[in-house]
Amino acid sequence: MEYEEIKQLKQSEKSTVHLVREKGGSRILVRKKLAGQHPVYSVLQKHPHPCLPKLYEVVASEDSTTIIEEYIEGQTSGTADLTGKQFRQIVRELCSVLEFLHKNGIIHRDIKPSNILLTRDGHVRLIDFDVARMHREEAEQDTRLLGTKGFAPPEQYGFAQTDERADIYALGVTLERLLGEKARKKYYGRVIRKCTNLDPDRRYQSVRQVRRAFFFGEWKFLMILLLILVGGTGVVLLPVLREGRLTENQEENAELTVLPAPGNPHWDGETGIVVWDNVLESGEGDEVQFYLRLYRRDTAVSPDATDDDWYFDQKVRVGGSYRSRETITWNIVPKLQENGIYYFTVAAAGDGVRYEDSPYVVSDAFEYTGEDAEPLPVPTGLEWRLYEEENTRKYYAVWSNLDEYEDKDSFNVTFYDQDGTYVMNNTWPKSAIIEKGYGGIPIAAQFLQSVPGSAYRFTVQVYSSRPNEYQSSPMPDPVPEEYFSPWLYYGPKE
């Protein structure tokens, strides 16, 4: 079949995508030409699914693969304002298509909201299999380290071969993004945390388990309803339902131990830094984790731990050598915006496998009067430094005017890649930077990809520890070029 080009949709060194029309016809299609061989598309052409684009042609050569596929009209799930019913529909259909893919040995490796289309008929289409791969039992790790940062699990950066649990991790992150604030609900949070555990062995081991855990409440309701409707025959139905649904969910839905609440939550004098006792059982992997909420009052009226008029919240993650310290300290000064009396509440985050979240506890009061205070100076002389530690190369973000700041001032370093995409951020106080001895903050090696064209740069914002005297240093949005470091080219250049 011959096609005439309508317009180019995408162009990169790895792919060219056009919107095309059949010559002599009216049907609109998508033509993709991908560098290299992509056997996944040949498998998908032979095994269609209603939640996947239809593939009409797949032509493979030694150095490229050309695909003609269905053109789908719709919007990405990340841009949609979803109702609860629409969200549950997305979860059902995503689980259905992922179960189908995994059954056929296909790992998508790039599950994210922009690859999930919502069509006009209200259903889901999972698109973009350009980085998908076939699982091979004999492989120890993937040969190409691809995927989207923030959605890809650690093993997708070369630590092991990816299997269906990599898609489960990305599915959990995707559901969290789609839910927004609703992801903090206890039940949703438990499922998402287990999906996104850093250890693949502690995640759900199949998408079927995710689906059952997510909709367990609905099955429980239907079971009760059926028992009411059938009356006396309920004695017969109950064992059948238990065998089909409940026993397979006992492990995922067993009663979890509630974590102890963090002790002694308080403000560290006039620093604007919050402090509480560590809960070593919290979080997962090599991180302790907490939920932090901030309240503002005109007068010294303490909130109740269950009050929902907090105006800022975040998940606090603390790892490395700080994981086991007796107390957790966190600089929250950038969130103090108007003069007033501030309180915070904090809860220990459970892993959803053994531990449930703790109750929230309330801090003492802090009076903020620095609304009109002058800002701290912007860090200058940003550069990269390479250090060798125990045969491991580490890159540090450093700046030349570190001496201008106090020991308790904190530095938030944010790393971006060559496309301007956020990679990660790390916040250390000056005292920790000095203690480590390298004058800066490192970027974890797993966030750096050794592929042609990989480049990274960073910005630094100083969080004041004297909020009634100095505000944090400015960080305009969008960030101007002069706030960025030089580029670090990691891996071979293009």
mmCIF file with all atom_site columns, N, CA and C in Angstrom, residues 70-104:
data_model
loop_
_atom_site.group_PDB
_atom_site.id
_atom_site.type_symbol
_atom_site.label_atom_id
_atom_site.label_alt_id
_atom_site.label_comp_id
_atom_site.label_asym_id
_atom_site.label_entity_id
_atom_site.label_seq_id
_atom_site.pdbx_PDB_ins_code
_atom_site.Cartn_x
_atom_site.Cartn_y
_atom_site.Cartn_z
_atom_site.occupancy
_atom_site.B_iso_or_equiv
_atom_site.pdbx_formal_charge
_atom_site.auth_seq_id
_atom_site.auth_comp_id
_atom_site.auth_asym_id
_atom_site.auth_atom_id
_atom_site.pdbx_PDB_model_num
ATOM 1   N N  . GLU A 1 70  ? -2.979  2.422   13.429 1.00 0.00 ? 70  GLU A N  1
ATOM 2   C CA . GLU A 1 70  ? -4.212  3.188   13.565 1.00 0.00 ? 70  GLU A CA 1
ATOM 3   C C  . GLU A 1 70  ? -3.939  4.586   14.123 1.00 0.00 ? 70  GLU A C  1
ATOM 4   N N  . TYR A 1 71  ? -4.621  5.593   13.547 1.00 0.00 ? 71  TYR A N  1
ATOM 5   C CA . TYR A 1 71  ? -4.579  6.939   14.114 1.00 0.00 ? 71  TYR A CA 1
ATOM 6   C C  . TYR A 1 71  ? -5.726  7.064   15.117 1.00 0.00 ? 71  TYR A C  1
ATOM 7   N N  . ILE A 1 72  ? -5.389  7.435   16.335 1.00 0.00 ? 72  ILE A N  1
ATOM 8   C CA . ILE A 1 72  ? -6.381  7.461   17.417 1.00 0.00 ? 72  ILE A CA 1
ATOM 9   C C  . ILE A 1 72  ? -6.620  8.896   17.839 1.00 0.00 ? 72  ILE A C  1
ATOM 10  N N  . GLU A 1 73  ? -7.859  9.325   17.798 1.00 0.00 ? 73  GLU A N  1
ATOM 11  C CA . GLU A 1 73  ? -8.220  10.646  18.287 1.00 0.00 ? 73  GLU A CA 1
ATOM 12  C C  . GLU A 1 73  ? -8.571  10.552  19.767 1.00 0.00 ? 73  GLU A C  1
ATOM 13  N N  . GLY A 1 74  ? -8.028  11.460  20.542 1.00 0.00 ? 74  GLY A N  1
ATOM 14  C CA . GLY A 1 74  ? -8.309  11.457  21.976 1.00 0.00 ? 74  GLY A CA 1
ATOM 15  C C  . GLY A 1 74  ? -7.344  12.367  22.692 1.00 0.00 ? 74  GLY A C  1
ATOM 16  N N  . GLN A 1 75  ? -7.403  12.374  24.014 1.00 0.00 ? 75  GLN A N  1
ATOM 17  C CA . GLN A 1 75  ? -6.502  13.178  24.822 1.00 0.00 ? 75  GLN A CA 1
ATOM 18  C C  . GLN A 1 75  ? -5.728  12.274  25.765 1.00 0.00 ? 75  GLN A C  1
ATOM 19  N N  . THR A 1 76  ? -4.548  12.719  26.148 1.00 0.00 ? 76  THR A N  1
ATOM 20  C CA . THR A 1 76  ? -3.763  11.921  27.080 1.00 0.00 ? 76  THR A CA 1
ATOM 21  C C  . THR A 1 76  ? -4.391  11.973  28.468 1.00 0.00 ? 76  THR A C  1
ATOM 22  N N  . SER A 1 77  ? -4.211  10.899  29.217 1.00 0.00 ? 77  SER A N  1
ATOM 23  C CA . SER A 1 77  ? -4.852  10.815  30.531 1.00 0.00 ? 77  SER A CA 1
ATOM 24  C C  . SER A 1 77  ? -4.326  11.882  31.481 1.00 0.00 ? 77  SER A C  1
ATOM 25  N N  . GLY A 1 78  ? -3.077  12.319  31.274 1.00 0.00 ? 78  GLY A N  1
ATOM 26  C CA . GLY A 1 78  ? -2.504  13.319  32.164 1.00 0.00 ? 78  GLY A CA 1
ATOM 27  C C  . GLY A 1 78  ? -3.112  14.694  32.022 1.00 0.00 ? 78  GLY A C  1
ATOM 28  N N  . THR A 1 79  ? -3.797  14.968  30.896 1.00 0.00 ? 79  THR A N  1
ATOM 29  C CA . THR A 1 79  ? -4.414  16.275  30.678 1.00 0.00 ? 79  THR A CA 1
ATOM 30  C C  . THR A 1 79  ? -5.909  16.267  30.968 1.00 0.00 ? 79  THR A C  1
ATOM 31  N N  . ALA A 1 80  ? -6.455  15.115  31.316 1.00 0.00 ? 80  ALA A N  1
ATOM 32  C CA . ALA A 1 80  ? -7.901  14.992  31.515 1.00 0.00 ? 80  ALA A CA 1
ATOM 33  C C  . ALA A 1 80  ? -8.282  15.257  32.967 1.00 0.00 ? 80  ALA A C  1
ATOM 34  N N  . ASP A 1 81  ? -9.441  15.864  33.150 1.00 0.00 ? 81  ASP A N  1
ATOM 35  C CA . ASP A 1 81  ? -10.005 16.052  34.488 1.00 0.00 ? 81  ASP A CA 1
ATOM 36  C C  . ASP A 1 81  ? -10.910 14.849  34.758 1.00 0.00 ? 81  ASP A C  1
ATOM 37  N N  . LEU A 1 82  ? -10.369 13.854  35.456 1.00 0.00 ? 82  LEU A N  1
ATOM 38  C CA . LEU A 1 82  ? -11.025 12.553  35.568 1.00 0.00 ? 82  LEU A CA 1
ATOM 39  C C  . LEU A 1 82  ? -12.019 12.511  36.718 1.00 0.00 ? 82  LEU A C  1
ATOM 40  N N  . THR A 1 83  ? -13.183 11.916  36.457 1.00 0.00 ? 83  THR A N  1
ATOM 41  C CA . THR A 1 83  ? -14.101 11.584  37.536 1.00 0.00 ? 83  THR A CA 1
ATOM 42  C C  . THR A 1 83  ? -13.636 10.275  38.171 1.00 0.00 ? 83  THR A C  1
ATOM 43  N N  . GLY A 1 84  ? -14.192 9.956   39.333 1.00 0.00 ? 84  GLY A N  1
ATOM 44  C CA . GLY A 1 84  ? -13.837 8.699   39.978 1.00 0.00 ? 84  GLY A CA 1
ATOM 45  C C  . GLY A 1 84  ? -14.157 7.505   39.099 1.00 0.00 ? 84  GLY A C  1
ATOM 46  N N  . LYS A 1 85  ? -15.287 7.566   38.395 1.00 0.00 ? 85  LYS A N  1
ATOM 47  C CA . LYS A 1 85  ? -15.692 6.462   37.518 1.00 0.00 ? 85  LYS A CA 1
ATOM 48  C C  . LYS A 1 85  ? -14.710 6.315   36.359 1.00 0.00 ? 85  LYS A C  1
ATOM 49  N N  . GLN A 1 86  ? -14.274 7.441   35.756 1.00 0.00 ? 86  GLN A N  1
ATOM 50  C CA . GLN A 1 86  ? -13.319 7.382   34.663 1.00 0.00 ? 86  GLN A CA 1
ATOM 51  C C  . GLN A 1 86  ? -11.978 6.828   35.126 1.00 0.00 ? 86  GLN A C  1
ATOM 52  N N  . PHE A 1 87  ? -11.561 7.230   36.315 1.00 0.00 ? 87  PHE A N  1
ATOM 53  C CA . PHE A 1 87  ? -10.291 6.729   36.833 1.00 0.00 ? 87  PHE A CA 1
ATOM 54  C C  . PHE A 1 87  ? -10.338 5.218   37.012 1.00 0.00 ? 87  PHE A C  1
ATOM 55  N N  . ARG A 1 88  ? -11.416 4.699   37.606 1.00 0.00 ? 88  ARG A N  1
ATOM 56  C CA . ARG A 1 88  ? -11.522 3.246   37.798 1.00 0.00 ? 88  ARG A CA 1
ATOM 57  C C  . ARG A 1 88  ? -11.559 2.521   36.455 1.00 0.00 ? 88  ARG A C  1
ATOM 58  N N  . GLN A 1 89  ? -12.197 3.144   35.449 1.00 0.00 ? 89  GLN A N  1
ATOM 59  C CA . GLN A 1 89  ? -12.222 2.541   34.118 1.00 0.00 ? 89  GLN A CA 1
ATOM 60  C C  . GLN A 1 89  ? -10.806 2.450   33.547 1.00 0.00 ? 89  GLN A C  1
ATOM 61  N N  . ILE A 1 90  ? -10.018 3.508   33.742 1.00 0.00 ? 90  ILE A N  1
ATOM 62  C CA . ILE A 1 90  ? -8.636  3.492   33.266 1.00 0.00 ? 90  ILE A CA 1
ATOM 63  C C  . ILE A 1 90  ? -7.842  2.388   33.944 1.00 0.00 ? 90  ILE A C  1
ATOM 64  N N  . VAL A 1 91  ? -8.015  2.246   35.258 1.00 0.00 ? 91  VAL A N  1
ATOM 65  C CA . VAL A 1 91  ? -7.277  1.215   35.989 1.00 0.00 ? 91  VAL A CA 1
ATOM 66  C C  . VAL A 1 91  ? -7.646  -0.168  35.462 1.00 0.00 ? 91  VAL A C  1
ATOM 67  N N  . ARG A 1 92  ? -8.944  -0.416  35.288 1.00 0.00 ? 92  ARG A N  1
ATOM 68  C CA . ARG A 1 92  ? -9.376  -1.740  34.792 1.00 0.00 ? 92  ARG A CA 1
ATOM 69  C C  . ARG A 1 92  ? -8.764  -2.045  33.425 1.00 0.00 ? 92  ARG A C  1
ATOM 70  N N  . GLU A 1 93  ? -8.849  -1.083  32.508 1.00 0.00 ? 93  GLU A N  1
ATOM 71  C CA . GLU A 1 93  ? -8.396  -1.340  31.145 1.00 0.00 ? 93  GLU A CA 1
ATOM 72  C C  . GLU A 1 93  ? -6.873  -1.395  31.061 1.00 0.00 ? 93  GLU A C  1
ATOM 73  N N  . LEU A 1 94  ? -6.186  -0.568  31.857 1.00 0.00 ? 94  LEU A N  1
ATOM 74  C CA . LEU A 1 94  ? -4.732  -0.655  31.896 1.00 0.00 ? 94  LEU A CA 1
ATOM 75  C C  . LEU A 1 94  ? -4.271  -2.016  32.411 1.00 0.00 ? 94  LEU A C  1
ATOM 76  N N  . CYS A 1 95  ? -4.909  -2.468  33.477 1.00 0.00 ? 95  CYS A N  1
ATOM 77  C CA . CYS A 1 95  ? -4.547  -3.786  34.020 1.00 0.00 ? 95  CYS A CA 1
ATOM 78  C C  . CYS A 1 95  ? -4.834  -4.874  32.997 1.00 0.00 ? 95  CYS A C  1
ATOM 79  N N  . SER A 1 96  ? -5.950  -4.754  32.283 1.00 0.00 ? 96  SER A N  1
ATOM 80  C CA . SER A 1 96  ? -6.296  -5.747  31.277 1.00 0.00 ? 96  SER A CA 1
ATOM 81  C C  . SER A 1 96  ? -5.242  -5.832  30.181 1.00 0.00 ? 96  SER A C  1
ATOM 82  N N  . VAL A 1 97  ? -4.836  -4.664  29.643 1.00 0.00 ? 97  VAL A N  1
ATOM 83  C CA . VAL A 1 97  ? -3.888  -4.690  28.534 1.00 0.00 ? 97  VAL A CA 1
ATOM 84  C C  . VAL A 1 97  ? -2.488  -5.076  29.022 1.00 0.00 ? 97  VAL A C  1
ATOM 85  N N  . LEU A 1 98  ? -2.102  -4.699  30.234 1.00 0.00 ? 98  LEU A N  1
ATOM 86  C CA . LEU A 1 98  ? -0.788  -5.094  30.734 1.00 0.00 ? 98  LEU A CA 1
ATOM 87  C C  . LEU A 1 98  ? -0.730  -6.590  31.021 1.00 0.00 ? 98  LEU A C  1
ATOM 88  N N  . GLU A 1 99  ? -1.797  -7.145  31.549 1.00 0.00 ? 99  GLU A N  1
ATOM 89  C CA . GLU A 1 99  ? -1.841  -8.602  31.729 1.00 0.00 ? 99  GLU A CA 1
ATOM 90  C C  . GLU A 1 99  ? -1.668  -9.296  30.387 1.00 0.00 ? 99  GLU A C  1
ATOM 91  N N  . PHE A 1 100 ? -2.324  -8.769  29.358 1.00 0.00 ? 100 PHE A N  1
ATOM 92  C CA . PHE A 1 100 ? -2.234  -9.336  28.008 1.00 0.00 ? 100 PHE A CA 1
ATOM 93  C C  . PHE A 1 100 ? -0.804  -9.260  27.485 1.00 0.00 ? 100 PHE A C  1
ATOM 94  N N  . LEU A 1 101 ? -0.171  -8.097  27.637 1.00 0.00 ? 101 LEU A N  1
ATOM 95  C CA . LEU A 1 101 ? 1.205   -7.928  27.150 1.00 0.00 ? 101 LEU A CA 1
ATOM 96  C C  . LEU A 1 101 ? 2.162   -8.860  27.865 1.00 0.00 ? 101 LEU A C  1
ATOM 97  N N  . HIS A 1 102 ? 2.053   -8.923  29.183 1.00 0.00 ? 102 HIS A N  1
ATOM 98  C CA . HIS A 1 102 ? 2.968   -9.754  29.956 1.00 0.00 ? 102 HIS A CA 1
ATOM 99  C C  . HIS A 1 102 ? 2.776   -11.243 29.637 1.00 0.00 ? 102 HIS A C  1
ATOM 100 N N  . LYS A 1 103 ? 1.552   -11.617 29.363 1.00 0.00 ? 103 LYS A N  1
ATOM 101 C CA . LYS A 1 103 ? 1.280   -13.006 28.972 1.00 0.00 ? 103 LYS A CA 1
ATOM 102 C C  . LYS A 1 103 ? 2.007   -13.345 27.678 1.00 0.00 ? 103 LYS A C  1
ATOM 103 N N  . ASN A 1 104 ? 2.185   -12.332 26.811 1.00 0.00 ? 104 ASN A N  1
ATOM 104 C CA . ASN A 1 104 ? 2.876   -12.536 25.532 1.00 0.00 ? 104 ASN A CA 1
ATOM 105 C C  . ASN A 1 104 ? 4.355   -12.160 25.596 1.00 0.00 ? 104 ASN A C  1
#
